[in-house]
Coordinates of C-alpha atoms in Angstrom, one line a residue:
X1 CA -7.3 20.2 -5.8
X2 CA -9.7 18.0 -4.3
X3 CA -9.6 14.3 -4.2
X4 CA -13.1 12.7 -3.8
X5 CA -13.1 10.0 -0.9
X6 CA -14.1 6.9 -2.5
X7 CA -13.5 4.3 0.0
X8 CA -12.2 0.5 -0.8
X9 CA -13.3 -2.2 2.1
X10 CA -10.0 -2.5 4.0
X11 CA -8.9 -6.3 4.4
X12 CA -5.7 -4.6 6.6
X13 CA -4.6 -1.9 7.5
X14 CA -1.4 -0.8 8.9
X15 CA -1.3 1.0 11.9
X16 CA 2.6 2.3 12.1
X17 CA 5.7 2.5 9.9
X18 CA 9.1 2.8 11.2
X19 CA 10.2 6.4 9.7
X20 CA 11.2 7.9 13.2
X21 CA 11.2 5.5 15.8
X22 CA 10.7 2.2 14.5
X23 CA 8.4 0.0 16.6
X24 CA 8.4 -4.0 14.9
X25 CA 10.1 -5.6 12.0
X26 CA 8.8 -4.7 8.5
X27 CA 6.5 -7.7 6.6
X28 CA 7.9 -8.2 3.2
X29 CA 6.3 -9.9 1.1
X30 CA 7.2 -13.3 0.2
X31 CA 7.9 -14.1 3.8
X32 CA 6.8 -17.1 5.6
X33 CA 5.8 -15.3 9.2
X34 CA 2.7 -15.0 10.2
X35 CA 3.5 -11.9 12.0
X36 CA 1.6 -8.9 11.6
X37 CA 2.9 -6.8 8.8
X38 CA 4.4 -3.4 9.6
X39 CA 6.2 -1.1 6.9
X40 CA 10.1 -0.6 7.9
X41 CA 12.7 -1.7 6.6
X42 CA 13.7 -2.5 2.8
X43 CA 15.4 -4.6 0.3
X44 CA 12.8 -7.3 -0.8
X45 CA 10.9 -6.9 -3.7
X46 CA 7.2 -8.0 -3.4
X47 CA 6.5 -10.9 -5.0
X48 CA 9.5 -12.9 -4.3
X49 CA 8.5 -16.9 -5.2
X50 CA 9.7 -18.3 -2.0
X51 CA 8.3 -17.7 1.4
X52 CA 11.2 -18.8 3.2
X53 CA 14.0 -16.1 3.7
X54 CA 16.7 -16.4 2.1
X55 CA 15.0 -18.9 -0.4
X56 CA 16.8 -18.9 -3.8
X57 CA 14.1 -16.4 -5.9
X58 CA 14.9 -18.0 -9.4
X59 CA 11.2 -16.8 -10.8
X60 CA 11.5 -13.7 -8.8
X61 CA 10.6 -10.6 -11.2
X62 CA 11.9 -6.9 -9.9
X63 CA 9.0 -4.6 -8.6
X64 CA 9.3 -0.8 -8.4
X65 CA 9.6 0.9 -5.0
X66 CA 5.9 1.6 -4.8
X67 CA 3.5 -0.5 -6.3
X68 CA -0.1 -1.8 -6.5
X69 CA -0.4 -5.5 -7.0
X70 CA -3.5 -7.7 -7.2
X71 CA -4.3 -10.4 -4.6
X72 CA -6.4 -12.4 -3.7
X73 CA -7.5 -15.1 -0.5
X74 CA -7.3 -18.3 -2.5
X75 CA -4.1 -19.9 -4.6
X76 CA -3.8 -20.0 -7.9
X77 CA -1.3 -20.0 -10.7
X78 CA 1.8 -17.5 -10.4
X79 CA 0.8 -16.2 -7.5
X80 CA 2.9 -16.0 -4.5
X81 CA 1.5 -17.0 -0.8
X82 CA 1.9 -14.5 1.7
X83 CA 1.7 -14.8 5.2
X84 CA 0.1 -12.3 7.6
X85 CA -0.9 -12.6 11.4
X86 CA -4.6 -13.4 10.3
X87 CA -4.1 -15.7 7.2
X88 CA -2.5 -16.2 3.7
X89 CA -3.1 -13.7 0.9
X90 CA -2.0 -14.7 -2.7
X91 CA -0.5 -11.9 -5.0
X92 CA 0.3 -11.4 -8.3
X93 CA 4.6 -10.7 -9.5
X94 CA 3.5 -8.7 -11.4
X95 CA 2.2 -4.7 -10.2
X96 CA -0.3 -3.5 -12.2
X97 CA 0.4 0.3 -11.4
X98 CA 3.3 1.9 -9.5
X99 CA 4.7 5.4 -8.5
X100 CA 5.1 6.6 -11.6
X101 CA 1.0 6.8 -12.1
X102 CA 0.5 8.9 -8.7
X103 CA 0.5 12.9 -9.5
X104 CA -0.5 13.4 -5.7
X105 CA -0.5 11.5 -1.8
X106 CA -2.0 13.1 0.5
X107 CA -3.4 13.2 3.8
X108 CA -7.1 13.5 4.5
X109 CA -9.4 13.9 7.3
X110 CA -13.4 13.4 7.1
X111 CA -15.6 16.5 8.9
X112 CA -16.3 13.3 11.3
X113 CA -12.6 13.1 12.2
X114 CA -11.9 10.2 10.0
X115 CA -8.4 9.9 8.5
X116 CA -7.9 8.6 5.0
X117 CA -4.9 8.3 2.7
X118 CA -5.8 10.2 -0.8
X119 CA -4.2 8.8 -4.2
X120 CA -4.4 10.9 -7.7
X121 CA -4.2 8.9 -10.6
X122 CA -2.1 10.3 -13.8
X123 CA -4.7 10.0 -16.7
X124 CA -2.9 6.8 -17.8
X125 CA -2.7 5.5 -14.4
X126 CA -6.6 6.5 -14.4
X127 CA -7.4 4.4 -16.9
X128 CA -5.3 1.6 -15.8
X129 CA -6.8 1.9 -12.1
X130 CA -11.0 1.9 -14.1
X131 CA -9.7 -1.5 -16.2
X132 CA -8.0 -3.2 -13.1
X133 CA -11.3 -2.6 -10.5
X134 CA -13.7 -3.3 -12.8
X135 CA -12.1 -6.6 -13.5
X136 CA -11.3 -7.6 -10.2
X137 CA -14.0 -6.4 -7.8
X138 CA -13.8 -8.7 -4.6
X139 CA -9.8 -9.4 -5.0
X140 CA -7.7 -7.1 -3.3
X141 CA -5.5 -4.4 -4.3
X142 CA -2.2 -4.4 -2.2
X143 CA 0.0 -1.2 -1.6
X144 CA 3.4 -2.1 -1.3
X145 CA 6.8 -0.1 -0.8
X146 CA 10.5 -0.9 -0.3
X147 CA 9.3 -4.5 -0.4
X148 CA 6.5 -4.4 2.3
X149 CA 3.1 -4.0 2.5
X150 CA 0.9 -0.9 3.3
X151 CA -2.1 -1.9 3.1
X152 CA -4.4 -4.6 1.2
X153 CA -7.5 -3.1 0.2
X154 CA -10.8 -5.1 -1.1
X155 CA -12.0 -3.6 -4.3
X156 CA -15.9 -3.5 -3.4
X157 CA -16.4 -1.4 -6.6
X158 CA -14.9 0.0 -9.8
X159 CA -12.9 3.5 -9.3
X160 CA -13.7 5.2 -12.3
X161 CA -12.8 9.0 -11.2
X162 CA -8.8 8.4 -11.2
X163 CA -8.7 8.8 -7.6
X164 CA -9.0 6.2 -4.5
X165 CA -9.1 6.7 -0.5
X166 CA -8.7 4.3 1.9
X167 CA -9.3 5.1 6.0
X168 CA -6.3 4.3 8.3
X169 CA -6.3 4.4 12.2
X170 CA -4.6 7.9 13.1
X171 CA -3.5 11.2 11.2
X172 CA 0.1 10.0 11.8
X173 CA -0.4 6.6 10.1
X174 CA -2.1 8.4 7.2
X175 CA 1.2 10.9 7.0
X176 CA 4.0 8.5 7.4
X177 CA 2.2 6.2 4.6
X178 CA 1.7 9.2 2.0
X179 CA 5.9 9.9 3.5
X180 CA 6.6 6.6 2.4
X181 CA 5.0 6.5 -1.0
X182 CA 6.0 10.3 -2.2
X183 CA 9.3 9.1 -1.1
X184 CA 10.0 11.8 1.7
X185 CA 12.8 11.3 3.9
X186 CA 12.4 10.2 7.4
X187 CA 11.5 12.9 10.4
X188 CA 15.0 13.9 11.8
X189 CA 16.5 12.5 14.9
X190 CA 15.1 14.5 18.1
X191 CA 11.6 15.3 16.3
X192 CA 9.3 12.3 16.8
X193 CA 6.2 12.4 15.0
X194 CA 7.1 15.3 12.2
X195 CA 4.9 16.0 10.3
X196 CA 5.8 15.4 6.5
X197 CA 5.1 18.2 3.9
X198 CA 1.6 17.9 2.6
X199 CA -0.3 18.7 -0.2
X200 CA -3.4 17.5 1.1
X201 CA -6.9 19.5 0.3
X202 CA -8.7 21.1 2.7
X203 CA -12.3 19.0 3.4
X204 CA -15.1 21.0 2.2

């Protein structure tokens, strides 16, 4: 199976998640530091109406695991201000897809040596993902899991093919991120940088 590369603008991008040797705290959203976000950690659901820990979360609404959520860079109403090293996004409660429209993560690598992160659409999920990005081109679509951010992409165009890529820095980052949205367990103790099981499609 081959999943087309159809690249979103990326507003951030993560560079490491704490699977096997964590390196800085995890960003969750609804957070008040303006720290740069990372992926460990777990426990607080995006969207959470306060930005101070430990903040009573009386409007807070219960996201799954891994979800996509709309954002965008100014305030508005019922959206909740997060806090990242570089600035303030503004996202939704609300996700608009989660894990259970993804038939596939993988890993991909360009013939240039670029790595991406590849995400198949159920036909559902398809159609939700066409509907979403052709209403909201120029907002951003934020990956979230366990309560922390991924990655926040800028929808530049629609994605009408049920698939979407977006590049990362290393072939590790684009592994452990697939790791953390499939679900897989962490790399055992004593094998740094394991390599999760893939299903990714050889480039053409």
């Amino acid at each position: 199976m081959q999943i087309t590369l159809r690249k979103l603008a990326p507003a951030l991008l993560i560079a490491t998640l704490a699977l096997a040797g964590c390196q800085t705290p995890g960003h969750k959203t609804g957070q008040a530091e303006g720290t740069q976000p990372s992926t460990s950690g777990a426990s607080t659901p995006p969207g959470t109406p306060s930005t101070t820990p430990g903040a009573p979360s009386a409007g807070q609404v219960t996201v799954p695991k891994v979800g996509f959520l709309l954002a965008q860079n100014n305030p508005g109403p019922g959206l909740t201000e997060v806090k990242l090293s570089d600035g303030s996004i503004y996202v939704q409660r609300q996700p608009v897809l989660t894990r259970a429209d993804l038939t596939e993560a993988a890993p991909l690598a360009s013939r240039q040596g670029e790595n991406y992160v590849g995400l198949r659409f159920t036909e559902g999920g398809a159609r939700t993902l066409n509907t979403v990005t052709t209403q909201n081109v120029g907002k951003l679509l934020v990956l979230v899991a366990d309560g922390n951010i991924l990655a926040a992409l800028r929808i530049s165009e629609p994605l009408t093919r049920g698939v979407l890529a977006f590049s990362v820095n290393s072939a590790q980052t684009a592994q452990d991120i697939v790791a953390k949205v499939r679900g897989d367990q962490p790399a055992a103790a004593g094998t740094p940088g394991a390599t999760p099981a893939s299903t990714a499609p050889r480039q053409q």
